Amino acid sequence: TNGEPSILLEPQSTNLVTYSNDYTQSDWVKSNFTANSETTTAPDGLPIGGYDFGDGFLYIDLPAMVVGASYTSSVYIKANKNGTIGLRNGGAGGSTNDTSIDLSTSWQRFTATSNAPNTNAGRFLIDNRSSKGFGVSDLKVFVYGAQNEQLSYATSLIHTSGSTVTRSADVANNAGNSDLINSTEGVIY
């Protein structure tokens, strides 16, 4: 805030979504979510393909949750038009927390955070079902960087390709002021 250089240190975190960018994998369960011929550039510069998203959903099951722990789902989405769909951060067995997200024609990162009420398997779900109060018609989307972490906030992208991936905590040695930079949580100096 005073114009001095700063650094963001992030804690150790694991992306529990096993395929963060490849939604063609069988781990992803799809209903009216099909690849199309459109392409664009992802937020970090990689080329990616688009999807037609009808009255349906895209989800992947996650490991069992720790009761009372905070979990945060996050994903980048770019759409062909504005509209509201759902992002679920919660269990597969009825303990859910659906967050309404407002789409845009520009890339946006959406997040949903909740505490796990039980030890059910988690579920990362993007929902466009009219039966759930969504159902944007003629929707085309680009989806990138699906992530679920056992944290109360989303950290920077952790890419996965078939298994969960853990990023080590960032460390700043010889920073000169241990009151401003510590090891307990991400801290901006």
PDB file of N, CA and C in Angstrom, residues 75-116:
ATOM      1  N   VAL A  75     -12.434 -22.162 -10.591  1.00  0.00           N
ATOM      2  CA  VAL A  75     -12.307 -22.499 -12.009  1.00  0.00           C
ATOM      3  C   VAL A  75     -12.391 -21.211 -12.823  1.00  0.00           C
ATOM      4  N   TYR A  76     -11.669 -21.180 -13.943  1.00  0.00           N
ATOM      5  CA  TYR A  76     -11.781 -20.091 -14.898  1.00  0.00           C
ATOM      6  C   TYR A  76     -12.802 -20.480 -15.957  1.00  0.00           C
ATOM      7  N   ILE A  77     -13.721 -19.570 -16.271  1.00  0.00           N
ATOM      8  CA  ILE A  77     -14.720 -19.814 -17.313  1.00  0.00           C
ATOM      9  C   ILE A  77     -14.873 -18.558 -18.159  1.00  0.00           C
ATOM     10  N   LYS A  78     -14.971 -18.781 -19.459  1.00  0.00           N
ATOM     11  CA  LYS A  78     -15.269 -17.726 -20.432  1.00  0.00           C
ATOM     12  C   LYS A  78     -16.426 -18.255 -21.270  1.00  0.00           C
ATOM     13  N   ALA A  79     -17.471 -17.465 -21.459  1.00  0.00           N
ATOM     14  CA  ALA A  79     -18.672 -17.931 -22.164  1.00  0.00           C
ATOM     15  C   ALA A  79     -18.966 -17.068 -23.388  1.00  0.00           C
ATOM     16  N   ASN A  80     -19.858 -17.566 -24.221  1.00  0.00           N
ATOM     17  CA  ASN A  80     -20.251 -16.802 -25.402  1.00  0.00           C
ATOM     18  C   ASN A  80     -21.302 -15.743 -25.085  1.00  0.00           C
ATOM     19  N   LYS A  81     -21.853 -15.782 -23.865  1.00  0.00           N
ATOM     20  CA  LYS A  81     -22.852 -14.796 -23.468  1.00  0.00           C
ATOM     21  C   LYS A  81     -22.970 -14.776 -21.954  1.00  0.00           C
ATOM     22  N   ASN A  82     -23.648 -13.777 -21.450  1.00  0.00           N
ATOM     23  CA  ASN A  82     -23.867 -13.672 -20.008  1.00  0.00           C
ATOM     24  C   ASN A  82     -24.959 -14.648 -19.589  1.00  0.00           C
ATOM     25  N   GLY A  83     -24.937 -15.033 -18.343  1.00  0.00           N
ATOM     26  CA  GLY A  83     -25.928 -15.942 -17.794  1.00  0.00           C
ATOM     27  C   GLY A  83     -25.455 -16.453 -16.454  1.00  0.00           C
ATOM     28  N   THR A  84     -26.319 -17.146 -15.743  1.00  0.00           N
ATOM     29  CA  THR A  84     -25.983 -17.646 -14.406  1.00  0.00           C
ATOM     30  C   THR A  84     -26.020 -19.168 -14.394  1.00  0.00           C
ATOM     31  N   ILE A  85     -24.918 -19.770 -13.936  1.00  0.00           N
ATOM     32  CA  ILE A  85     -24.845 -21.210 -13.743  1.00  0.00           C
ATOM     33  C   ILE A  85     -24.379 -21.462 -12.317  1.00  0.00           C
ATOM     34  N   GLY A  86     -24.203 -22.728 -11.938  1.00  0.00           N
ATOM     35  CA  GLY A  86     -23.817 -23.052 -10.571  1.00  0.00           C
ATOM     36  C   GLY A  86     -22.435 -23.662 -10.477  1.00  0.00           C
ATOM     37  N   LEU A  87     -21.773 -23.410  -9.367  1.00  0.00           N
ATOM     38  CA  LEU A  87     -20.499 -24.045  -9.039  1.00  0.00           C
ATOM     39  C   LEU A  87     -20.675 -24.696  -7.680  1.00  0.00           C
ATOM     40  N   ARG A  88     -20.517 -26.018  -7.628  1.00  0.00           N
ATOM     41  CA  ARG A  88     -20.705 -26.744  -6.377  1.00  0.00           C
ATOM     42  C   ARG A  88     -19.379 -26.976  -5.678  1.00  0.00           C
ATOM     43  N   ASN A  89     -19.415 -26.739  -4.409  1.00  0.00           N
ATOM     44  CA  ASN A  89     -18.287 -27.058  -3.542  1.00  0.00           C
ATOM     45  C   ASN A  89     -18.883 -27.821  -2.371  1.00  0.00           C
ATOM     46  N   GLY A  90     -18.814 -29.140  -2.430  1.00  0.00           N
ATOM     47  CA  GLY A  90     -19.415 -29.905  -1.358  1.00  0.00           C
ATOM     48  C   GLY A  90     -19.403 -31.378  -1.645  1.00  0.00           C
ATOM     49  N   GLY A  91     -20.206 -32.108  -0.903  1.00  0.00           N
ATOM     50  CA  GLY A  91     -20.203 -33.559  -0.996  1.00  0.00           C
ATOM     51  C   GLY A  91     -21.054 -34.092  -2.115  1.00  0.00           C
ATOM     52  N   ALA A  92     -20.772 -35.339  -2.482  1.00  0.00           N
ATOM     53  CA  ALA A  92     -21.525 -36.002  -3.540  1.00  0.00           C
ATOM     54  C   ALA A  92     -22.821 -36.581  -3.006  1.00  0.00           C
ATOM     55  N   GLY A  93     -22.941 -36.735  -1.701  1.00  0.00           N
ATOM     56  CA  GLY A  93     -24.087 -37.421  -1.132  1.00  0.00           C
ATOM     57  C   GLY A  93     -25.094 -36.511  -0.466  1.00  0.00           C
ATOM     58  N   GLY A  94     -25.382 -35.375  -1.037  1.00  0.00           N
ATOM     59  CA  GLY A  94     -26.438 -34.525  -0.512  1.00  0.00           C
ATOM     60  C   GLY A  94     -25.954 -33.334   0.291  1.00  0.00           C
ATOM     61  N   SER A  95     -24.714 -33.350   0.752  1.00  0.00           N
ATOM     62  CA  SER A  95     -24.200 -32.199   1.506  1.00  0.00           C
ATOM     63  C   SER A  95     -23.521 -31.272   0.514  1.00  0.00           C
ATOM     64  N   THR A  96     -24.262 -30.329  -0.015  1.00  0.00           N
ATOM     65  CA  THR A  96     -23.734 -29.504  -1.090  1.00  0.00           C
ATOM     66  C   THR A  96     -23.833 -28.023  -0.763  1.00  0.00           C
ATOM     67  N   ASN A  97     -23.049 -27.271  -1.494  1.00  0.00           N
ATOM     68  CA  ASN A  97     -23.107 -25.819  -1.394  1.00  0.00           C
ATOM     69  C   ASN A  97     -22.956 -25.283  -2.810  1.00  0.00           C
ATOM     70  N   ASP A  98     -24.082 -25.012  -3.473  1.00  0.00           N
ATOM     71  CA  ASP A  98     -24.044 -24.484  -4.830  1.00  0.00           C
ATOM     72  C   ASP A  98     -23.981 -22.964  -4.788  1.00  0.00           C
ATOM     73  N   THR A  99     -23.023 -22.399  -5.492  1.00  0.00           N
ATOM     74  CA  THR A  99     -22.871 -20.961  -5.602  1.00  0.00           C
ATOM     75  C   THR A  99     -23.252 -20.543  -7.011  1.00  0.00           C
ATOM     76  N   SER A 100     -24.116 -19.556  -7.145  1.00  0.00           N
ATOM     77  CA  SER A 100     -24.467 -19.031  -8.460  1.00  0.00           C
ATOM     78  C   SER A 100     -23.320 -18.168  -8.956  1.00  0.00           C
ATOM     79  N   ILE A 101     -22.925 -18.385 -10.206  1.00  0.00           N
ATOM     80  CA  ILE A 101     -21.852 -17.591 -10.790  1.00  0.00           C
ATOM     81  C   ILE A 101     -22.367 -16.930 -12.061  1.00  0.00           C
ATOM     82  N   ASP A 102     -22.011 -15.682 -12.248  1.00  0.00           N
ATOM     83  CA  ASP A 102     -22.466 -14.898 -13.393  1.00  0.00           C
ATOM     84  C   ASP A 102     -21.400 -14.907 -14.473  1.00  0.00           C
ATOM     85  N   LEU A 103     -21.718 -15.556 -15.585  1.00  0.00           N
ATOM     86  CA  LEU A 103     -20.776 -15.698 -16.686  1.00  0.00           C
ATOM     87  C   LEU A 103     -20.533 -14.393 -17.410  1.00  0.00           C
ATOM     88  N   SER A 104     -19.421 -14.359 -18.125  1.00  0.00           N
ATOM     89  CA  SER A 104     -19.028 -13.200 -18.903  1.00  0.00           C
ATOM     90  C   SER A 104     -18.353 -13.682 -20.180  1.00  0.00           C
ATOM     91  N   THR A 105     -18.207 -12.798 -21.143  1.00  0.00           N
ATOM     92  CA  THR A 105     -17.490 -13.135 -22.368  1.00  0.00           C
ATOM     93  C   THR A 105     -15.978 -12.968 -22.200  1.00  0.00           C
ATOM     94  N   SER A 106     -15.544 -12.586 -21.013  1.00  0.00           N
ATOM     95  CA  SER A 106     -14.121 -12.497 -20.663  1.00  0.00           C
ATOM     96  C   SER A 106     -13.802 -13.570 -19.628  1.00  0.00           C
ATOM     97  N   TRP A 107     -12.541 -13.948 -19.531  1.00  0.00           N
ATOM     98  CA  TRP A 107     -12.137 -14.924 -18.525  1.00  0.00           C
ATOM     99  C   TRP A 107     -12.402 -14.373 -17.129  1.00  0.00           C
ATOM    100  N   GLN A 108     -12.993 -15.200 -16.281  1.00  0.00           N
ATOM    101  CA  GLN A 108     -13.171 -14.885 -14.865  1.00  0.00           C
ATOM    102  C   GLN A 108     -12.844 -16.127 -14.052  1.00  0.00           C
ATOM    103  N   ARG A 109     -12.269 -15.927 -12.879  1.00  0.00           N
ATOM    104  CA  ARG A 109     -12.064 -17.051 -11.963  1.00  0.00           C
ATOM    105  C   ARG A 109     -13.172 -17.007 -10.920  1.00  0.00           C
ATOM    106  N   PHE A 110     -13.909 -18.111 -10.829  1.00  0.00           N
ATOM    107  CA  PHE A 110     -15.004 -18.226  -9.883  1.00  0.00           C
ATOM    108  C   PHE A 110     -14.578 -19.125  -8.737  1.00  0.00           C
ATOM    109  N   THR A 111     -15.029 -18.809  -7.526  1.00  0.00           N
ATOM    110  CA  THR A 111     -14.696 -19.626  -6.357  1.00  0.00           C
ATOM    111  C   THR A 111     -15.943 -19.885  -5.519  1.00  0.00           C
ATOM    112  N   ALA A 112     -15.908 -20.999  -4.809  1.00  0.00           N
ATOM    113  CA  ALA A 112     -16.961 -21.346  -3.850  1.00  0.00           C
ATOM    114  C   ALA A 112     -16.285 -22.026  -2.674  1.00  0.00           C
ATOM    115  N   THR A 113     -16.584 -21.564  -1.456  1.00  0.00           N
ATOM    116  CA  THR A 113     -15.962 -22.100  -0.247  1.00  0.00           C
ATOM    117  C   THR A 113     -17.037 -22.542   0.734  1.00  0.00           C
ATOM    118  N   SER A 114     -16.798 -23.692   1.373  1.00  0.00           N
ATOM    119  CA  SER A 114     -17.716 -24.174   2.409  1.00  0.00           C
ATOM    120  C   SER A 114     -16.972 -25.114   3.344  1.00  0.00           C
ATOM    121  N   ASN A 115     -17.582 -25.369   4.495  1.00  0.00           N
ATOM    122  CA  ASN A 115     -17.035 -26.329   5.452  1.00  0.00           C
ATOM    123  C   ASN A 115     -17.709 -27.676   5.240  1.00  0.00           C
ATOM    124  N   ALA A 116     -16.933 -28.741   5.308  1.00  0.00           N
ATOM    125  CA  ALA A 116     -17.461 -30.088   5.088  1.00  0.00           C
ATOM    126  C   ALA A 116     -18.293 -30.534   6.291  1.00  0.00           C
TER     127      ALA A 116
END
